[in-house]
């Protein structure tokens, strides 16, 4: 063969067949990056057809020996039907057909079992709703090694991996059977075929639902709170319930969603959290519920909203439910101390204070930066640090019986109860410090959370 490109492709193809029995698909794959609008099978078949034409020409022009050699290669090693026909025309005896060395596992080509894998997938996902899927596989390592060896030996530079070839062929086959599209970004379903084990692994990606909640009753923690004595196992002090509080925001919201999407478990991501005795009012606190392995994705979110509100008996109220994504859940976490929160409080002072003192304190704290060391009461879940927090606005109005009604607009992550009490000097300046008398927070409500999602 000459050294021109056309000669090189042919001599490489013949070289491969001299070394290994190779099917059309696997021969074509070695040249996958050459030419488009075709399949590897078609590529391989075209190359073999051309070789069989050369063989036939050799036979006709008296180069019998070379012709027979090529026909034998194609017919036995390449299982190529046109070559078998030509060979029988010239009464050339052919060795029995050999199986492809690059794609045969347990006597079958893994490409030939694609239709049956696709059928198995169809059966397995019968009860599952999804709008997009992605195909993957775990190839057999010996197969990959054999292919790497032949490529190195023959200097093949335009081949595609067996894995990519198989994934695409299976994906193409499924696309013909399914109305859904393949999706490389965030598919609802991922199918992974393990070639060695002949196992089909179907992974359902989580569904994310976001919304806002209002907490209308005090005494409910955001997440399920395990009994600190038995750590959830159940003991006398928790009356065998395993928990400190009978309910939680995350359960009121998460359980009905879990049921609706028929998932296996859920995670509740709140944009921050309020204390157990603090109400969450106003436009509510954003959250995302992440449910693993959902079987249902087409949801009547209005109906779920109503169900949550009904089952929580007006302790919790959700609104603006809609489909969401992992990135929103992550953003809520990162945003928690960058957003702005508004609170209303009822404060009790030890000594009576004048209206003038209140006004001066409110003016002094509005726009101030405070230093806040992690309060003792949350030290079990937050590291002991001094944090700088912005206080944007404070309003103080006198009420009867040494009570003050207060409004605060502060940076997210500010501990309001400590801004009021001073927390034994750990928060400074504070209301107690400014008014010169000890102040306690009697009641606290979050009335507004402003972040990038709620302008
Ligand atoms: Zn093959
Ligand atoms: Zn207990």
XYZ file of C-alpha atoms and ligand atoms in Angstrom:
457
model
C 0.000 0.000 0.000
C 1.144 3.544 -0.648
C 1.637 6.137 2.078
C -1.171 8.462 0.950
C -4.028 8.982 3.396
C -6.408 6.720 1.466
C -3.828 3.954 1.468
C -3.050 4.472 5.141
C -6.618 4.005 6.359
C -6.959 0.801 4.351
C -3.631 -0.657 5.402
C -4.403 0.116 9.039
C -7.804 -1.560 8.750
C -6.242 -4.636 7.138
C -3.526 -4.578 9.821
C -6.189 -4.656 12.566
C -7.956 -7.609 10.911
C -4.642 -9.452 10.621
C -4.212 -9.182 14.377
C -7.747 -9.606 15.724
C -11.214 -10.669 14.679
C -13.151 -7.392 14.668
C -16.818 -6.694 13.917
C -18.074 -3.774 11.794
C -18.898 -1.662 14.842
C -15.490 -2.109 16.455
C -13.564 -1.590 13.196
C -15.519 1.587 12.492
C -14.875 2.861 16.030
C -11.115 2.939 15.352
C -11.808 5.626 12.739
C -14.701 7.332 14.543
C -13.382 10.869 14.262
C -13.102 10.636 10.499
C -16.194 11.715 8.583
C -19.590 12.523 10.113
C -23.276 11.784 9.541
C -22.688 8.078 9.889
C -22.351 5.388 12.548
C -19.342 3.309 13.529
C -21.078 0.223 12.184
C -21.522 1.934 8.818
C -17.881 3.086 8.842
C -16.630 -0.423 9.583
C -18.888 -1.936 6.939
C -17.750 0.570 4.302
C -14.096 -0.183 4.977
C -14.722 -3.942 4.773
C -16.696 -3.497 1.566
C -13.818 -1.601 0.011
C -11.364 -4.330 1.082
C -13.612 -7.004 -0.401
C -13.722 -5.046 -3.680
C -9.916 -4.966 -3.698
C -9.907 -8.730 -3.009
C -12.334 -9.377 -5.851
C -10.236 -7.292 -8.215
C -7.140 -9.223 -7.156
C -8.925 -12.504 -7.934
C -10.036 -11.250 -11.323
C -6.632 -9.832 -12.279
C -4.712 -12.972 -11.412
C -3.374 -11.885 -8.001
C -5.142 -14.905 -6.538
C -2.975 -15.357 -3.470
C -3.477 -11.795 -2.236
C -7.175 -12.007 -3.079
C -7.633 -15.193 -1.065
C -5.721 -13.757 1.875
C -7.996 -10.713 2.047
C -11.186 -12.726 1.534
C -10.213 -15.092 4.340
C -9.507 -12.158 6.628
C -12.861 -10.573 5.912
C -14.935 -13.733 5.894
C -13.566 -15.472 8.960
C -12.010 -12.759 11.078
C -14.332 -10.001 10.047
C -17.518 -12.100 9.702
C -18.221 -10.025 6.622
C -21.051 -11.443 4.580
C -20.198 -10.058 1.108
C -16.695 -11.587 1.448
C -18.190 -14.963 2.394
C -20.297 -14.799 -0.800
C -17.310 -13.955 -2.992
C -15.232 -16.707 -1.320
C -17.893 -19.322 -2.012
C -18.060 -18.138 -5.645
C -14.327 -18.911 -5.998
C -14.720 -22.092 -3.899
C -12.322 -20.806 -1.265
C -12.614 -22.708 1.960
C -13.286 -20.402 4.893
C -12.474 -21.042 8.551
C -15.450 -20.830 10.863
C -16.455 -17.295 11.795
C -14.688 -15.817 14.791
C -16.257 -13.608 17.399
C -15.142 -9.986 17.691
C -12.182 -9.651 20.063
C -13.075 -6.127 21.127
C -16.738 -6.346 22.129
C -17.547 -9.986 22.929
C -18.494 -10.901 26.470
C -19.815 -14.365 27.339
C -20.201 -15.237 23.679
C -22.201 -12.152 22.673
C -21.340 -8.703 21.405
C -22.273 -6.123 24.008
C -23.598 -4.031 21.122
C -25.991 -6.807 20.119
C -27.596 -6.864 23.575
C -28.395 -3.139 23.485
C -32.057 -3.763 22.497
C -32.521 -6.131 25.442
C -30.853 -3.688 27.869
C -33.177 -0.974 26.559
C -36.176 -3.263 27.147
C -35.058 -3.958 30.707
C -34.743 -0.228 31.320
C -38.227 0.381 29.916
C -39.670 -2.212 32.276
C -37.800 -0.846 35.294
C -38.919 2.752 34.753
C -42.541 1.942 33.934
C -43.768 3.471 37.190
C -41.383 6.401 37.183
C -42.008 9.886 35.849
C -39.068 11.634 34.223
C -38.527 14.134 31.474
C -34.857 13.533 30.675
C -32.282 10.786 31.002
C -28.615 10.072 30.574
C -26.884 6.802 29.726
C -23.594 5.565 31.155
C -21.750 2.272 31.461
C -19.033 0.443 33.335
C -17.003 -1.284 30.632
C -14.955 -4.441 31.160
C -11.350 -3.503 31.811
C -9.826 -6.300 29.696
C -11.844 -5.081 26.715
C -10.539 -1.543 27.153
C -6.949 -2.787 27.523
C -7.139 -4.907 24.374
C -8.400 -1.922 22.438
C -5.670 0.345 23.859
C -3.033 -2.219 22.846
C -4.207 -2.520 19.251
C -4.401 1.276 18.956
C -0.866 1.728 20.233
C 0.404 -1.064 17.996
C -1.292 0.239 14.849
C -0.839 3.938 15.591
C -4.601 4.601 15.497
C -5.254 8.233 16.345
C -8.866 8.765 15.333
C -10.626 6.211 17.501
C -13.391 6.731 20.017
C -13.571 4.844 23.342
C -15.701 1.746 23.635
C -17.475 3.425 26.519
C -18.476 6.513 24.521
C -19.496 4.310 21.581
C -21.658 2.064 23.753
C -23.258 4.970 25.656
C -24.228 6.677 22.432
C -25.622 3.530 20.818
C -27.704 2.699 23.902
C -28.803 6.336 24.153
C -29.825 6.357 20.494
C -31.779 3.153 20.932
C -33.623 4.518 23.988
C -34.365 7.803 22.242
C -36.283 5.825 19.639
C -38.340 4.088 22.329
C -38.914 7.028 24.675
C -40.508 10.438 24.271
C -37.969 11.922 26.730
C -34.711 13.569 25.697
C -31.195 12.761 26.740
C -29.822 15.473 28.977
C -26.142 15.869 29.820
C -26.654 18.619 32.404
C -29.244 17.615 34.955
C -31.069 14.516 33.802
C -33.949 13.217 35.942
C -32.804 9.631 35.453
C -29.319 8.188 34.977
C -28.940 4.629 33.754
C -25.588 2.882 34.194
C -25.017 -0.517 32.624
C -22.365 -2.712 34.233
C -21.076 -4.923 31.388
C -19.250 -7.457 33.558
C -22.115 -8.029 35.993
C -24.793 -7.508 33.346
C -26.453 -5.189 35.845
C -28.614 -2.187 35.167
C -28.328 0.555 37.761
C -31.045 3.187 37.564
C -30.462 6.352 39.578
C -33.251 8.848 40.082
C -31.839 12.296 40.658
C -33.425 14.328 43.474
C -36.233 16.795 42.934
C -36.030 20.260 44.512
C -39.063 22.281 45.570
C -38.706 25.791 46.910
C -41.109 28.087 48.693
C -41.473 30.324 51.729
C -42.816 29.480 55.128
C -44.406 31.419 57.927
C -44.301 30.069 61.462
C -47.401 31.196 63.307
C -46.937 29.430 66.619
C -43.998 29.551 69.066
C -42.255 26.423 70.311
C -41.603 24.676 66.999
C -37.988 24.027 65.976
C -37.043 24.245 62.305
C -35.691 20.724 62.171
C -36.554 17.582 64.075
C -34.818 17.797 67.428
C -33.681 14.518 68.944
C -33.917 13.822 72.678
C -30.530 14.770 74.119
C -30.641 11.993 76.700
C -31.294 8.982 74.469
C -30.291 10.520 71.117
C -33.496 9.433 69.471
C -33.772 5.888 70.771
C -36.595 6.661 73.203
C -36.328 6.952 76.987
C -38.383 7.888 80.042
C -37.626 11.605 79.848
C -38.892 11.885 76.243
C -41.754 9.460 76.900
C -40.273 7.043 74.375
C -40.715 9.487 71.516
C -36.970 9.974 71.032
C -37.452 13.691 70.561
C -37.389 16.986 72.441
C -40.314 18.541 70.606
C -43.275 16.782 69.047
C -43.071 18.563 65.692
C -40.855 20.660 63.422
C -41.145 23.012 60.464
C -39.150 20.645 58.249
C -41.520 17.758 58.962
C -44.678 19.807 58.426
C -43.345 20.836 55.021
C -41.170 17.881 54.044
C -43.479 14.943 54.818
C -46.371 15.916 52.494
C -43.865 16.710 49.715
C -42.101 13.369 50.238
C -45.436 11.597 49.974
C -46.486 13.498 46.853
C -43.309 12.760 44.889
C -43.031 9.209 46.285
C -39.386 9.633 47.192
C -37.259 7.778 49.733
C -36.145 10.640 52.008
C -35.950 14.408 52.127
C -33.662 17.210 53.267
C -34.870 20.627 54.353
C -32.665 23.612 53.460
C -33.827 26.840 55.106
C -32.417 30.277 54.309
C -31.246 30.548 57.905
C -33.397 29.602 60.888
C -35.284 31.297 63.679
C -35.122 30.231 67.303
C -37.714 27.798 68.547
C -39.616 30.555 70.416
C -39.487 33.058 67.555
C -42.288 33.500 65.032
C -41.561 33.812 61.318
C -44.074 36.295 59.896
C -44.349 38.720 57.004
C -43.468 37.356 53.584
C -41.932 34.247 55.105
C -38.570 32.497 55.061
C -37.329 30.886 51.818
C -36.559 27.183 51.870
C -35.809 24.330 49.501
C -36.907 20.739 50.074
C -34.721 18.142 48.357
C -36.311 14.706 47.893
C -34.225 11.674 46.948
C -35.377 9.178 44.315
C -38.723 10.732 43.380
C -41.076 8.628 41.266
C -43.411 11.527 40.536
C -42.319 14.838 39.051
C -45.485 16.369 37.670
C -46.976 17.957 40.741
C -49.965 20.056 41.643
C -47.993 22.380 43.910
C -51.078 24.412 44.833
C -52.681 21.274 46.178
C -49.557 20.337 48.152
C -49.478 23.864 49.585
C -53.042 23.507 50.825
C -52.321 20.082 52.272
C -49.294 21.328 54.239
C -51.297 24.245 55.630
C -54.201 21.977 56.564
C -52.075 19.255 58.219
C -50.039 21.723 60.280
C -53.296 23.187 61.626
C -52.156 26.756 60.994
C -48.937 26.383 62.938
C -46.985 26.596 59.707
C -48.043 28.171 56.445
C -46.259 27.740 53.127
C -46.568 29.814 49.977
C -45.081 30.246 46.494
C -44.169 26.562 46.075
C -42.362 25.883 42.804
C -39.806 23.549 41.265
C -36.251 24.488 42.095
C -32.664 23.256 41.829
C -29.627 22.291 43.853
C -27.979 25.637 43.135
C -30.822 27.529 44.835
C -30.475 25.325 47.926
C -26.755 26.075 48.005
C -27.346 29.774 47.501
C -29.667 29.921 50.512
C -26.890 28.500 52.637
C -24.325 31.008 51.404
C -26.769 33.920 51.557
C -27.755 33.406 55.180
C -25.389 36.056 56.586
C -25.417 38.360 53.563
C -29.121 39.095 53.580
C -31.064 41.565 55.678
C -33.651 40.609 58.274
C -36.338 42.559 60.060
C -37.611 41.722 63.527
C -40.218 42.922 65.958
C -39.721 42.385 69.679
C -41.332 43.014 73.032
C -38.604 43.919 75.530
C -38.773 44.139 79.316
C -36.396 46.421 81.249
C -35.399 46.109 84.951
C -35.671 49.852 85.584
C -38.046 52.307 83.981
C -36.476 54.216 81.064
C -37.423 57.576 79.597
C -38.692 58.081 76.079
C -35.716 60.328 75.451
C -33.288 57.534 76.449
C -35.108 55.203 74.080
C -34.837 57.663 71.222
C -31.131 58.279 71.831
C -30.423 54.542 71.994
C -32.356 53.877 68.779
C -30.443 56.634 66.995
C -27.098 55.400 68.292
C -27.694 51.774 67.281
C -29.168 52.596 63.860
C -26.273 52.218 61.388
C -23.915 50.865 64.054
C -21.539 47.925 63.728
C -21.685 45.611 66.714
C -19.238 42.954 67.893
C -20.969 39.733 68.776
C -19.323 36.715 70.339
C -21.123 33.403 69.753
C -23.812 33.133 72.470
C -23.431 30.338 75.005
C -26.837 28.901 74.049
C -25.773 28.052 70.483
C -22.136 27.151 71.246
C -22.938 23.462 70.704
C -23.494 24.034 66.993
C -21.500 27.153 66.122
C -17.801 27.832 66.698
C -16.876 30.409 69.328
C -15.995 33.534 67.354
C -16.458 37.282 67.566
C -18.480 38.372 64.541
C -19.000 41.884 63.245
C -22.642 42.602 62.370
C -24.335 45.577 60.755
C -27.371 47.050 62.510
C -29.245 49.017 59.855
C -32.173 50.375 61.816
C -33.600 50.299 65.347
C -36.924 51.763 66.502
C -37.986 51.724 70.150
C -41.483 52.629 71.402
C -42.412 52.708 75.120
C -45.244 50.465 76.372
C -46.776 50.059 79.815
C -45.091 48.100 82.649
C -41.451 48.657 81.625
C -42.098 47.166 78.246
C -40.664 48.371 74.958
C -41.882 47.542 71.490
C -38.880 47.305 69.167
C -38.178 47.043 65.477
C -34.775 45.919 64.111
C -33.389 45.754 60.598
C -30.078 43.889 60.781
C -27.561 41.872 58.829
C -28.443 38.160 58.602
C -26.850 36.073 61.350
C -27.201 38.772 64.034
C -28.371 37.345 67.363
C -31.220 39.685 68.303
C -31.846 38.397 71.841
C -28.184 39.124 72.621
C -28.319 42.509 70.900
C -31.066 43.265 73.446
C -29.542 41.705 76.582
C -25.849 42.254 75.838
C -25.177 38.601 76.781
C -22.949 39.518 79.747
C -20.802 41.786 77.611
C -20.374 39.321 74.770
C -22.429 41.554 72.469
C -21.431 45.196 72.389
C -22.899 47.715 72.063
C -26.309 46.428 73.166
C -29.636 47.790 74.363
C -28.825 46.970 78.001
C -25.500 48.772 77.696
C -26.994 51.854 76.048
C -30.006 52.151 78.349
C -27.988 51.417 81.462
C -30.417 48.793 82.701
C -30.788 45.107 82.020
C -33.104 44.332 79.073
C -34.733 40.979 78.260
C -36.479 39.857 75.085
C -40.002 38.657 75.931
C -41.243 37.993 72.419
C -39.540 37.981 69.064
C -40.902 37.712 65.522
C -39.084 37.726 62.211
C -41.169 39.975 59.993
C -39.134 40.087 56.798
C -36.183 38.374 55.155
C -34.708 40.193 52.186
C -32.214 38.362 50.018
C -31.395 38.030 46.347
C -34.477 35.849 45.854
C -36.884 38.153 47.652
C -35.961 41.697 46.637
Zn -16.964 -5.769 18.040
Zn -35.160 10.252 75.135
